[in-house]
XYZ file of C-alpha atoms in Angstrom:
709
model
C -76.844 -94.209 -82.495
C -77.114 -90.485 -83.081
C -74.723 -87.965 -84.504
C -72.506 -86.237 -81.967
C -74.339 -83.193 -80.598
C -72.560 -79.850 -80.650
C -73.394 -79.306 -76.997
C -74.408 -81.881 -74.414
C -75.858 -81.073 -71.020
C -74.633 -83.113 -68.105
C -78.156 -84.516 -67.674
C -78.249 -85.680 -71.289
C -74.823 -87.253 -70.903
C -75.867 -89.051 -67.732
C -79.033 -90.342 -69.390
C -77.101 -91.549 -72.438
C -74.657 -93.452 -70.247
C -77.417 -94.966 -68.109
C -79.516 -96.120 -71.057
C -76.648 -97.613 -73.055
C -73.500 -98.138 -71.023
C -73.425 -97.862 -67.212
C -75.723 -96.803 -64.406
C -75.156 -93.228 -63.278
C -75.827 -92.892 -59.554
C -75.653 -89.124 -59.191
C -74.315 -85.878 -60.604
C -72.150 -83.966 -58.153
C -71.423 -80.270 -58.481
C -68.073 -79.366 -56.966
C -69.012 -75.692 -56.722
C -72.321 -76.386 -54.970
C -70.662 -77.373 -51.704
C -68.498 -74.239 -51.836
C -71.425 -71.845 -52.081
C -70.909 -68.789 -49.845
C -67.205 -69.630 -49.426
C -64.949 -66.841 -50.726
C -61.320 -65.785 -50.848
C -60.619 -63.644 -47.799
C -57.602 -61.827 -46.407
C -56.604 -61.752 -42.769
C -56.148 -58.094 -41.786
C -55.808 -58.498 -38.000
C -55.052 -61.309 -35.541
C -55.746 -60.549 -31.867
C -55.878 -62.554 -28.650
C -59.272 -63.820 -27.521
C -60.121 -62.195 -24.161
C -61.510 -65.421 -22.663
C -59.456 -68.222 -24.253
C -55.706 -68.680 -24.587
C -55.885 -71.001 -27.600
C -58.375 -68.942 -29.594
C -57.860 -65.759 -31.589
C -60.043 -62.888 -32.753
C -59.427 -62.542 -36.456
C -60.628 -59.799 -38.775
C -61.103 -60.984 -42.361
C -61.604 -58.773 -45.406
C -63.925 -60.478 -47.942
C -64.009 -57.631 -50.441
C -67.248 -55.857 -49.656
C -66.859 -55.892 -45.871
C -64.701 -56.938 -42.963
C -65.896 -59.642 -40.589
C -64.658 -60.625 -37.130
C -64.540 -64.324 -36.303
C -63.164 -66.569 -33.576
C -60.549 -69.001 -34.886
C -58.220 -71.626 -33.413
C -55.883 -71.914 -36.411
C -52.223 -72.070 -35.377
C -50.789 -70.997 -38.739
C -52.673 -67.685 -39.161
C -50.806 -64.454 -39.933
C -51.754 -60.966 -41.087
C -51.901 -60.680 -44.867
C -52.702 -64.379 -45.272
C -55.305 -65.260 -47.892
C -57.787 -67.789 -46.610
C -60.939 -69.699 -47.496
C -63.701 -67.885 -45.646
C -67.090 -69.528 -45.102
C -69.840 -67.010 -44.591
C -72.931 -67.660 -42.492
C -75.115 -70.059 -44.508
C -72.182 -71.937 -46.045
C -71.923 -75.727 -45.727
C -68.951 -77.017 -43.723
C -67.750 -80.120 -41.899
C -67.288 -79.357 -38.233
C -63.612 -80.081 -37.507
C -63.524 -81.903 -40.827
C -65.691 -84.747 -39.520
C -69.132 -86.093 -40.383
C -71.594 -84.620 -42.859
C -71.795 -81.052 -44.119
C -73.793 -78.720 -41.861
C -75.071 -75.188 -42.383
C -72.855 -72.602 -40.696
C -74.673 -70.218 -38.342
C -73.694 -67.261 -36.193
C -72.168 -68.413 -32.936
C -70.995 -66.965 -29.647
C -67.696 -68.551 -28.640
C -66.421 -67.825 -25.141
C -68.511 -64.662 -24.997
C -67.503 -63.297 -28.418
C -69.748 -63.351 -31.484
C -68.309 -65.127 -34.547
C -69.881 -64.455 -37.959
C -68.270 -67.021 -40.179
C -65.398 -69.458 -40.304
C -61.816 -69.505 -41.579
C -61.500 -72.990 -42.994
C -59.023 -75.791 -43.200
C -59.294 -77.782 -46.412
C -60.829 -80.778 -44.669
C -63.623 -78.598 -43.289
C -64.679 -77.923 -46.883
C -64.266 -81.525 -47.990
C -61.001 -80.651 -49.784
C -57.425 -81.847 -49.454
C -54.546 -79.413 -49.109
C -51.104 -80.976 -48.990
C -49.479 -77.757 -47.838
C -51.817 -77.414 -44.874
C -51.006 -80.938 -43.751
C -47.484 -79.721 -43.043
C -49.002 -77.270 -40.528
C -51.226 -79.857 -38.861
C -52.245 -79.091 -35.299
C -51.376 -81.639 -32.587
C -54.790 -83.306 -32.979
C -53.768 -84.309 -36.493
C -56.100 -81.868 -38.252
C -54.932 -79.865 -41.216
C -53.985 -76.240 -40.679
C -55.865 -73.303 -42.178
C -55.625 -73.227 -45.997
C -52.978 -70.714 -47.057
C -54.117 -69.294 -50.406
C -51.662 -66.408 -50.534
C -50.174 -67.601 -53.832
C -53.495 -67.124 -55.634
C -53.725 -63.759 -57.452
C -57.511 -63.586 -57.458
C -59.389 -60.596 -56.119
C -60.471 -60.717 -52.473
C -64.120 -61.787 -52.294
C -63.885 -64.086 -55.342
C -65.863 -67.329 -54.846
C -63.488 -70.075 -53.719
C -64.725 -72.488 -56.402
C -63.565 -69.985 -59.012
C -60.235 -69.399 -57.262
C -59.417 -73.117 -57.047
C -61.028 -73.860 -60.422
C -63.082 -76.301 -58.430
C -66.265 -75.976 -60.430
C -66.556 -79.200 -62.384
C -69.548 -81.540 -62.573
C -68.806 -85.111 -61.543
C -70.779 -88.033 -62.943
C -70.680 -90.824 -60.370
C -70.976 -94.295 -61.907
C -72.263 -97.362 -60.098
C -69.349 -99.815 -59.916
C -71.744 -102.766 -59.821
C -72.685 -102.113 -63.435
C -69.073 -102.342 -64.689
C -67.745 -105.368 -62.813
C -67.759 -107.300 -66.103
C -66.320 -104.374 -68.085
C -62.627 -103.842 -67.236
C -62.405 -101.407 -70.161
C -64.751 -99.027 -68.342
C -62.533 -98.651 -65.265
C -60.897 -95.694 -66.978
C -62.252 -92.588 -68.702
C -60.834 -93.734 -72.054
C -63.235 -96.669 -72.061
C -66.236 -94.451 -71.406
C -65.108 -92.067 -74.137
C -64.902 -95.002 -76.542
C -68.505 -95.895 -75.741
C -69.692 -92.350 -76.392
C -67.944 -92.230 -79.764
C -69.918 -95.315 -80.780
C -73.182 -93.811 -79.554
C -72.561 -90.427 -81.173
C -70.860 -91.681 -84.365
C -67.762 -89.615 -83.803
C -64.029 -90.272 -83.625
C -62.201 -91.354 -80.505
C -59.330 -89.058 -79.530
C -56.562 -91.017 -77.818
C -54.724 -89.031 -75.115
C -51.245 -87.939 -76.178
C -48.543 -90.549 -75.631
C -44.774 -90.167 -75.401
C -42.609 -91.197 -78.326
C -40.087 -92.888 -76.089
C -36.442 -92.807 -77.104
C -33.586 -93.550 -74.728
C -31.259 -90.589 -74.178
C -29.100 -91.556 -71.187
C -28.142 -95.086 -72.141
C -28.912 -96.736 -68.791
C -29.981 -100.356 -68.789
C -33.031 -101.963 -67.220
C -33.792 -105.658 -67.323
C -37.036 -107.472 -66.579
C -37.462 -111.208 -66.078
C -40.873 -112.845 -65.714
C -40.551 -116.146 -63.887
C -44.313 -116.639 -63.625
C -45.828 -116.002 -67.087
C -49.101 -117.589 -65.972
C -49.581 -114.795 -63.443
C -47.901 -111.935 -65.270
C -48.672 -111.813 -68.965
C -46.851 -108.593 -69.713
C -44.433 -106.252 -67.934
C -43.143 -102.931 -69.222
C -40.547 -100.846 -67.473
C -38.479 -97.731 -68.092
C -36.005 -95.502 -66.241
C -36.599 -91.741 -65.982
C -33.853 -89.360 -64.825
C -33.621 -85.726 -63.700
C -36.809 -86.121 -61.725
C -37.656 -83.442 -59.191
C -40.387 -84.619 -56.857
C -42.672 -81.812 -55.778
C -46.210 -80.510 -55.649
C -48.507 -81.162 -58.604
C -50.089 -78.348 -60.608
C -53.538 -77.190 -59.543
C -55.347 -78.843 -62.468
C -53.930 -82.233 -61.559
C -54.695 -81.898 -57.858
C -58.243 -80.807 -58.658
C -58.811 -83.757 -60.962
C -57.542 -86.224 -58.383
C -59.637 -84.695 -55.602
C -62.681 -84.914 -57.845
C -61.927 -88.627 -58.175
C -61.648 -88.993 -54.407
C -57.842 -89.363 -54.404
C -55.467 -87.422 -52.180
C -52.724 -85.559 -54.046
C -49.302 -86.680 -52.810
C -46.593 -85.481 -55.201
C -46.215 -84.966 -58.938
C -44.862 -88.480 -59.634
C -47.483 -90.402 -57.684
C -50.224 -88.035 -58.815
C -49.434 -88.582 -62.496
C -49.501 -92.359 -61.956
C -52.890 -92.140 -60.237
C -54.245 -89.820 -62.912
C -53.188 -92.218 -65.692
C -54.848 -95.092 -63.830
C -58.119 -93.163 -63.736
C -57.818 -91.840 -67.277
C -56.539 -94.912 -69.126
C -57.576 -97.616 -66.681
C -54.040 -99.011 -66.321
C -52.500 -99.090 -62.831
C -48.831 -98.078 -62.650
C -46.199 -98.212 -59.949
C -43.061 -96.128 -59.435
C -39.826 -97.150 -57.700
C -36.919 -94.973 -56.612
C -34.103 -96.361 -58.767
C -31.411 -95.508 -56.230
C -33.198 -97.518 -53.537
C -33.105 -100.700 -55.626
C -30.158 -103.049 -55.244
C -29.832 -103.050 -59.044
C -31.885 -102.072 -62.125
C -32.985 -105.670 -62.542
C -36.666 -106.483 -62.007
C -37.923 -110.031 -61.455
C -41.555 -111.099 -61.322
C -41.605 -114.159 -59.102
C -43.435 -115.996 -56.360
C -42.503 -115.070 -52.808
C -40.622 -117.534 -50.692
C -42.619 -118.924 -47.779
C -42.227 -116.559 -44.832
C -40.725 -113.737 -46.892
C -41.455 -110.333 -45.335
C -42.119 -107.022 -47.056
C -42.874 -103.692 -45.414
C -45.505 -102.074 -47.605
C -46.304 -98.413 -48.216
C -48.799 -98.390 -45.354
C -45.846 -99.171 -43.035
C -47.130 -102.661 -42.213
C -44.801 -105.659 -42.288
C -46.521 -108.445 -44.176
C -45.444 -112.070 -44.149
C -45.980 -113.665 -47.552
C -46.553 -117.242 -48.600
C -45.322 -119.143 -51.619
C -48.476 -118.318 -53.624
C -47.978 -114.535 -53.485
C -46.708 -112.904 -56.667
C -44.143 -110.195 -55.994
C -41.958 -107.742 -57.874
C -38.368 -108.036 -56.693
C -34.890 -106.696 -57.254
C -31.826 -108.872 -56.672
C -32.056 -108.448 -52.920
C -35.723 -108.514 -51.895
C -39.378 -108.120 -52.811
C -40.162 -104.472 -53.613
C -43.911 -104.768 -54.262
C -46.834 -107.161 -53.959
C -47.831 -107.533 -57.615
C -50.905 -105.537 -58.570
C -51.718 -104.431 -55.029
C -49.192 -102.282 -53.148
C -45.553 -101.273 -53.285
C -42.826 -101.701 -50.712
C -41.757 -98.915 -48.380
C -38.055 -99.490 -49.041
C -38.371 -98.311 -52.668
C -40.879 -95.508 -52.122
C -40.598 -92.298 -54.151
C -39.983 -89.267 -51.913
C -38.671 -85.699 -52.123
C -35.078 -86.968 -52.501
C -35.862 -89.152 -55.520
C -34.106 -88.152 -58.767
C -34.452 -91.324 -60.853
C -37.478 -93.570 -61.303
C -38.296 -97.030 -62.528
C -41.848 -97.090 -63.908
C -43.825 -100.333 -63.892
C -46.786 -100.989 -66.184
C -47.830 -104.618 -66.096
C -50.674 -107.039 -66.628
C -51.298 -109.383 -63.709
C -53.612 -112.378 -63.460
C -57.027 -111.363 -62.121
C -57.574 -114.417 -59.918
C -54.084 -114.210 -58.405
C -54.517 -110.536 -57.490
C -57.984 -111.098 -56.024
C -56.834 -114.030 -53.872
C -53.766 -112.184 -52.626
C -55.760 -109.028 -51.813
C -58.220 -111.121 -49.830
C -55.453 -113.006 -48.090
C -53.623 -109.899 -46.875
C -56.914 -108.074 -46.221
C -55.990 -105.072 -48.334
C -57.555 -103.834 -51.582
C -56.427 -100.810 -53.577
C -57.528 -98.858 -56.637
C -54.965 -100.881 -58.572
C -56.075 -104.294 -57.325
C -59.727 -103.406 -58.008
C -58.816 -102.978 -61.661
C -56.492 -105.957 -62.012
C -59.185 -108.165 -60.459
C -61.399 -107.415 -63.470
C -58.843 -108.864 -65.988
C -57.300 -105.936 -67.854
C -56.317 -105.843 -71.510
C -52.554 -106.613 -71.805
C -52.303 -104.006 -74.583
C -53.351 -101.318 -72.110
C -50.035 -101.613 -70.278
C -48.128 -99.990 -73.142
C -50.622 -97.134 -73.466
C -50.422 -96.498 -69.725
C -46.638 -96.206 -69.473
C -46.357 -93.977 -72.542
C -49.085 -91.714 -71.194
C -47.262 -91.462 -67.859
C -43.996 -90.432 -69.499
C -45.790 -87.833 -71.629
C -47.588 -86.209 -68.690
C -44.588 -86.202 -66.356
C -42.458 -84.523 -69.027
C -45.230 -81.982 -69.607
C -45.243 -81.132 -65.897
C -41.463 -81.459 -65.468
C -39.768 -80.743 -68.840
C -36.338 -81.518 -67.415
C -37.208 -85.225 -66.991
C -35.286 -87.438 -69.430
C -35.731 -91.031 -70.528
C -32.873 -93.035 -69.054
C -33.318 -96.446 -70.692
C -35.000 -98.296 -73.483
C -38.622 -99.226 -72.917
C -38.426 -102.819 -71.718
C -41.425 -104.899 -72.810
C -41.578 -108.498 -71.625
C -44.547 -110.079 -73.376
C -44.118 -113.825 -72.965
C -47.511 -115.017 -74.171
C -49.660 -113.435 -76.850
C -53.419 -113.834 -76.178
C -55.403 -115.738 -78.757
C -57.739 -113.628 -80.864
C -61.371 -114.190 -79.944
C -63.724 -114.619 -82.898
C -67.456 -115.281 -82.909
C -69.553 -116.482 -85.838
C -72.931 -114.809 -86.071
C -75.460 -113.837 -88.718
C -77.453 -110.577 -88.911
C -80.600 -112.655 -89.416
C -80.004 -114.482 -86.134
C -79.411 -111.203 -84.307
C -82.619 -109.672 -85.678
C -84.678 -112.719 -84.758
C -83.598 -112.512 -81.148
C -83.949 -108.759 -80.904
C -87.342 -108.712 -82.613
C -86.029 -106.124 -85.076
C -85.504 -105.737 -88.810
C -82.191 -103.889 -88.742
C -80.272 -103.730 -92.013
C -77.072 -105.765 -92.095
C -75.135 -102.552 -92.665
C -76.614 -101.002 -89.515
C -75.587 -103.992 -87.427
C -72.131 -104.014 -89.007
C -71.693 -100.277 -88.401
C -72.647 -100.677 -84.731
C -70.162 -103.490 -84.162
C -67.388 -101.675 -85.997
C -68.060 -98.478 -84.029
C -67.274 -100.529 -80.935
C -64.040 -101.652 -82.647
C -65.212 -105.179 -83.416
C -63.841 -106.564 -86.660
C -66.633 -107.797 -88.968
C -65.666 -110.081 -91.856
C -68.323 -111.908 -93.923
C -67.339 -115.555 -94.175
C -67.608 -117.505 -97.425
C -69.432 -119.448 -98.587
C -72.797 -118.426 -97.034
C -74.635 -120.898 -94.856
C -76.534 -123.495 -96.866
C -79.828 -122.881 -95.066
C -81.458 -120.322 -97.320
C -78.172 -118.648 -98.171
C -78.065 -116.789 -94.817
C -74.981 -114.598 -94.529
C -72.731 -115.372 -91.602
C -70.101 -113.037 -90.172
C -66.899 -113.761 -88.369
C -66.666 -111.103 -85.660
C -63.284 -110.399 -84.079
C -63.518 -109.157 -80.489
C -61.186 -106.245 -79.615
C -58.601 -107.096 -76.963
C -60.108 -104.696 -74.417
C -63.422 -106.606 -74.549
C -61.997 -110.117 -74.841
C -60.560 -110.732 -71.393
C -63.784 -111.721 -69.604
C -66.553 -109.915 -71.371
C -67.450 -110.880 -74.951
C -67.146 -114.594 -75.760
C -70.420 -115.945 -77.229
C -72.891 -114.808 -79.933
C -75.460 -113.820 -77.309
C -73.038 -111.177 -76.030
C -73.223 -109.448 -79.402
C -77.012 -109.170 -79.094
C -76.556 -106.865 -76.113
C -73.931 -104.778 -77.931
C -76.202 -104.164 -80.906
C -79.289 -103.509 -78.759
C -77.738 -100.979 -76.389
C -76.024 -98.932 -79.097
C -79.054 -99.021 -81.400
C -81.171 -98.011 -78.409
C -83.366 -100.174 -76.208
C -86.078 -97.540 -76.454
C -86.206 -98.009 -80.228
C -86.984 -101.704 -79.984
C -90.743 -102.204 -79.971
C -91.810 -104.628 -77.250
C -93.769 -107.528 -78.741
C -95.090 -110.741 -77.283
C -93.883 -113.968 -78.847
C -96.422 -115.730 -81.052
C -97.495 -119.208 -80.025
C -100.605 -121.358 -80.065
C -102.746 -121.055 -76.961
C -104.330 -124.313 -75.815
C -106.990 -124.828 -73.200
C -105.527 -125.911 -69.896
C -106.003 -129.586 -69.125
C -108.505 -129.908 -66.306
C -106.959 -131.235 -63.120
C -109.849 -132.729 -61.180
C -107.688 -133.625 -58.176
C -106.543 -130.028 -57.830
C -110.096 -128.746 -58.188
C -111.151 -131.129 -55.428
C -108.533 -129.751 -53.060
C -109.567 -126.151 -53.760
C -113.196 -127.028 -53.132
C -112.324 -128.710 -49.819
C -110.455 -125.573 -48.754
C -113.455 -123.387 -49.512
C -115.792 -125.668 -47.555
C -113.642 -125.907 -44.427
C -112.769 -122.214 -44.313
C -116.480 -121.512 -44.657
C -117.269 -123.446 -41.455
C -114.522 -121.856 -39.346
C -111.412 -123.927 -40.037
C -107.966 -122.393 -40.711
C -105.483 -123.979 -43.099
C -102.216 -125.219 -41.586
C -98.982 -125.834 -43.491
C -96.156 -127.985 -42.170
C -92.845 -129.401 -43.402
C -92.689 -132.811 -45.058
C -90.139 -133.971 -42.466
C -90.961 -135.538 -39.114
C -88.882 -136.573 -36.124
C -88.659 -140.065 -34.734
C -89.606 -138.692 -31.319
C -92.861 -137.242 -32.646
C -93.778 -140.561 -34.255
C -92.979 -142.411 -31.023
C -95.372 -140.227 -29.006
C -98.445 -140.972 -31.129
C -101.217 -142.072 -28.708
C -102.744 -145.530 -29.005
C -106.096 -144.011 -30.013
C -104.466 -142.524 -33.099
C -102.464 -145.641 -33.980
C -105.635 -147.736 -33.704
C -107.139 -146.039 -36.764
C -103.990 -144.614 -38.459
C -101.353 -147.324 -38.112
C -97.781 -146.417 -39.143
C -95.668 -149.578 -39.460
C -92.057 -148.851 -38.478
C -90.691 -150.864 -41.412
C -92.636 -148.734 -43.908
C -91.073 -145.411 -42.905
C -88.742 -143.611 -45.310
C -85.574 -142.216 -43.765
C -83.590 -139.469 -45.490
C -79.894 -140.000 -46.158
C -79.153 -136.267 -46.015
C -81.820 -134.605 -43.847
C -81.895 -130.812 -43.598
C -82.321 -131.233 -39.837
C -80.858 -134.352 -38.237
C -83.671 -134.307 -35.667
C -86.261 -134.649 -38.445
C -84.822 -137.402 -40.594
C -88.025 -139.129 -41.792
C -90.501 -138.223 -44.505
C -93.940 -137.807 -42.967
C -96.128 -140.928 -43.295
C -99.181 -138.857 -42.413
C -100.253 -135.310 -41.668
C -101.426 -135.927 -38.094
C -98.038 -136.097 -36.269
C -96.802 -132.596 -37.180
C -100.245 -131.013 -37.237
C -101.225 -132.352 -33.819
C -97.951 -131.077 -32.379
C -98.752 -127.633 -33.758
C -102.285 -127.833 -32.355
C -101.050 -128.624 -28.839
C -98.547 -125.747 -28.940
C -101.344 -123.377 -29.934
C -103.581 -124.760 -27.187
C -100.899 -124.164 -24.572
C -100.455 -120.546 -25.656
C -104.185 -119.900 -26.239
C -105.936 -122.118 -23.642
C -109.216 -120.225 -23.764
C -109.669 -120.005 -27.520
C -111.143 -122.660 -29.839
C -108.714 -124.012 -32.438
C -109.918 -125.629 -35.673
C -107.283 -126.325 -38.335
C -106.924 -128.474 -41.438
C -104.107 -129.389 -43.778
C -103.906 -130.694 -47.329
C -100.617 -132.260 -48.365
C -98.734 -135.224 -49.711
C -97.508 -138.007 -47.459
C -94.765 -140.485 -48.241
C -95.150 -144.197 -47.740
C -93.632 -147.455 -48.842
C -96.674 -149.608 -48.222
C -96.254 -151.660 -51.390
C -92.531 -152.192 -50.881
C -91.816 -150.737 -54.325
C -89.333 -148.128 -53.160
C -85.783 -149.408 -52.916
C -82.361 -147.805 -53.188
C -81.909 -147.163 -56.889
C -80.681 -144.551 -59.339
C -83.794 -144.876 -61.494
C -85.559 -141.534 -61.898
C -89.010 -143.094 -61.618
C -88.179 -145.024 -58.464
C -90.160 -142.838 -56.045
C -92.287 -143.618 -52.997
C -96.070 -143.507 -53.075
C -97.107 -139.878 -52.469
C -100.899 -139.718 -51.992
C -102.733 -136.507 -51.092
C -104.201 -136.555 -47.584
C -106.596 -134.306 -45.703
C -106.243 -133.894 -41.933
C -108.452 -131.999 -39.485
C -107.869 -131.136 -35.843
C -110.107 -129.499 -33.243
C -109.418 -128.319 -29.715
C -112.152 -126.566 -27.701
C -111.824 -124.861 -24.302
C -113.249 -126.925 -21.477
C -112.177 -130.258 -22.951
C -115.800 -131.298 -23.687
C -115.520 -134.633 -25.475
C -118.937 -134.635 -27.145
C -118.692 -131.081 -28.486
C -115.101 -131.575 -29.702
C -116.109 -134.771 -31.506
C -119.191 -133.199 -33.053
C -117.193 -130.189 -34.320
C -114.642 -132.417 -36.060
C -117.259 -134.804 -37.468
C -119.339 -131.837 -38.602
C -116.427 -130.579 -40.700
C -116.096 -133.956 -42.445
C -119.840 -134.257 -43.011
C -119.957 -130.759 -44.520
C -117.312 -131.889 -47.029
C -119.325 -135.024 -47.813
C -122.553 -133.071 -48.210
C -121.029 -130.620 -50.680
C -119.197 -133.313 -52.636
C -121.929 -135.909 -52.653
C -120.060 -138.379 -50.454
C -121.344 -140.167 -47.373
C -118.805 -140.862 -44.670
C -119.497 -143.734 -42.288
C -117.831 -143.779 -38.868
C -117.151 -147.278 -37.501
C -116.074 -147.309 -33.813
C -112.789 -149.037 -33.037
C -112.636 -148.114 -29.376
C -114.169 -145.624 -26.950
C -112.263 -142.718 -28.447
C -111.537 -143.702 -32.068
C -113.286 -144.751 -35.279
C -112.500 -145.729 -38.827
C -113.836 -143.522 -41.613
C -115.455 -145.493 -44.456
C -116.807 -144.603 -47.900
C -118.963 -147.220 -49.625
C -117.678 -149.856 -47.223
C -114.027 -149.030 -47.970
C -111.745 -147.570 -45.277
C -110.338 -144.156 -46.260
C -109.033 -142.850 -42.917
C -109.620 -142.578 -39.202
C -110.755 -140.319 -36.365
C -109.572 -140.203 -32.752
C -110.021 -138.137 -29.598
C -107.029 -138.046 -27.273
C -105.030 -136.052 -24.785
C -102.185 -135.742 -27.244
C -98.705 -135.536 -25.716
C -97.812 -134.672 -22.138
C -98.637 -131.236 -20.836
C -99.835 -129.600 -17.643
C -103.058 -128.533 -19.376
C -103.684 -131.966 -20.934
C -105.600 -130.422 -23.842
C -108.177 -132.728 -25.389
C -107.937 -132.819 -29.181
C -109.958 -134.474 -31.922
C -108.016 -135.627 -34.987
C -108.999 -137.059 -38.334
C -107.110 -137.933 -41.501
C -108.341 -139.315 -44.818
C -106.647 -140.408 -48.010
C -108.222 -138.389 -50.829
C -107.050 -140.889 -53.396
C -108.872 -143.817 -51.755
C -112.231 -142.723 -53.138
C -113.487 -140.953 -56.260
C -115.703 -137.891 -56.325
C-alpha cells in the first residue's frame, strides 16, 4: 500500500492494476487513431465528370481548401464534416483494419483526402445511420452542430481524447465485483489508502402515486428484484459525454434511456433492463419459469421457443424478457415511450449461463450475471440509473414506490484466521495492525475473537467477507493470503527457499543398471525404442514358432484389461518383443536398404505365479519385471551377420557388466540365453510377419531381474 499520489500517469495506473488486481492488456489512445483528422466545411459540391454516383467536393480545413472525390449521398454546401487528410488512418468503407490514407486518382480525378462516415474512423454516429446508403453503410458524419473552429482536430471537437485501459477478462472471471468501474475504484482506494467515492444515487420518493407490483415465483433463481416506474420520459439522443463513454467501452449509443442503463452496467457492474410501461398488459411483474413451448420475440427480432427450465420476466399476458439475458421486442423502449418500468435484479449464475448456452446468445448482462453478482448491487444500480436519467432529462418523475422483493437474505460469510498463520505462509513478518489495515481497506470486517487460541496464546481473528466478495470469491483462509499479499505488494515479499534437511539419495542399483545398459548399446550403434504397454491379441497370435520356442507366452497367463484405451489392444504386454518386432518390420519396409538396430528397456506384465486375481486390494498387482529386448535387421537378409550383430550387442553388455551369457541352441534359428546355468531369456532369427520383402530379423529378450550384477 502507498499513499494516493497527487498525479498518476496512465502507465503507472496500468502497472499498479497489473501487479495487484487485474492484468492490463493494452492502453488505447482514442485520439491516436484520429490523428490528421480535422473538422472541415464543405464549400462546394460538383458533379464528377466521369462518374454519375461520385461528386467533386471542395473542403475548407482552415488553412487551405482541398478537393476530394466523395460518394456521400447526404453532402450539402455548408456542412461540417470529419476530414481525413493524407496520412490519416481510416477503415476503407468501414471494414477491416485501419490503413494509411494516400493520394488517389479516382475516375481520372485526383483526390487528396477523404470525407468520412463515422464507421470509417471506427466511430458510431446514430444520426448518420438515419442517412445510410442502400448498401447499409452510414452516411457522412454531419458535424454542423459543433461550434468549433474549422481545422480543429476531430478528437478535440468530439472530446474523443481519452486513454482506455483494456483489462483481460480472463483475470476477473472469479471477481464479479470487478465487472464494473466501481469495483476497480474500490481496489485502488485500498492500494492508495484513500477514500472511495460512491457515484451519486437518487433519493427516490414517489411523486405520481402509480403502483407497481413484483412477484418472485422462483426465489432459488431470482434472489432479489427491484422495480420502479418513471414518467414524463422523452426518449432521444444522449449527450456527447455519454455517447463518447459508451463508444470507448465498445457499445453503440442507441437512445438516452438505453444508454444510461448500459452506462450504469459498466460503471456499477449491475445490468438493468427497461420496459415501456404502456406496452405491458399491466404494471405487474412476475419472475417465473416459462411454460414448455412458450414463445418470445426478443430484441434481436428472433422468435425463441422456451422450455420449462427457462427463467423469464412476465406481465399478466406473456413473457417480456428472458431473465438476465435479453428483453422482449413487444415491450421495447422506443421514441414513443413516455413511461418506463426499470428492472434491477439478481439472477442465479448457473441458470443464466445454462439458458444463454441453450439459446446460443450471450450479452453484456448475461456475462455479468454468470459470475454471481452481489444482491446488494441491484439497489445501487437502480438508484444510479434514476439519478443519471433525471440529470439528463430533468422532467422525468418517479411514478411509483421503489419495489424491492428480497425473499432470501444471504448468510454472512466469516473466516477464522490468525495473523501468525498468514505470516508463516507468506514468509513475512507483517505487524498484525498492517494485516488488519489491509483487510479493512478492502472492506473486510476484522474482529479479534476471545479467548485467544490455547497454543501459545496466538490471536485469532474472525474476518467477515463483504457481500461483493462473498458470492463465489472469498470463502477459505487461503483466500485471505492472496488479499494481503497483493495489496501489501508481491514485490515487497522477499523470495526465500523453505528450510528442510537434505538427505543423500538412496542408491537405486536397478536404475543404474538400466542407464549403463543404455550407454553400452547406444555406443555400439543401437537406438532406443519406446512402445506402449498394451498389445493386441492379433500381434500375439502372429508370433513365429522360433520366438515362442525360447520366449513362451502361455495364453492363460495373459492379463486382459477391463477398460482398455484401445479395444484392439486389450492386453498388457507379456514381453517387449511383440510390439518392438512389429515396429522393426514397419521400419524395414519403409527403409529396406538401411540397417536397423534397436533396443528397449521396459516393464512387462505377467501372472506366472497365479497371484493376481480380481480384488480391491491395493497391493494385488501383477508381477512387473524389467526386461531388455534387442532387434536387428540388416539389408540382404544375411543370417550369419544378423545373428552376430545381435549377439555382439548382448556380449558387449556382458563384457562391461562382468556377466557371461551362454547361448544354448533350441532349434536351427533359436537359442536360450543362460547366465550361470540359469535361463534368463531367449534369442531367435525369423522372417517375422507376412510381407512382400520378408525381412529377416534377429530378436532377443532377457529378464534383468533373473540375474544379479
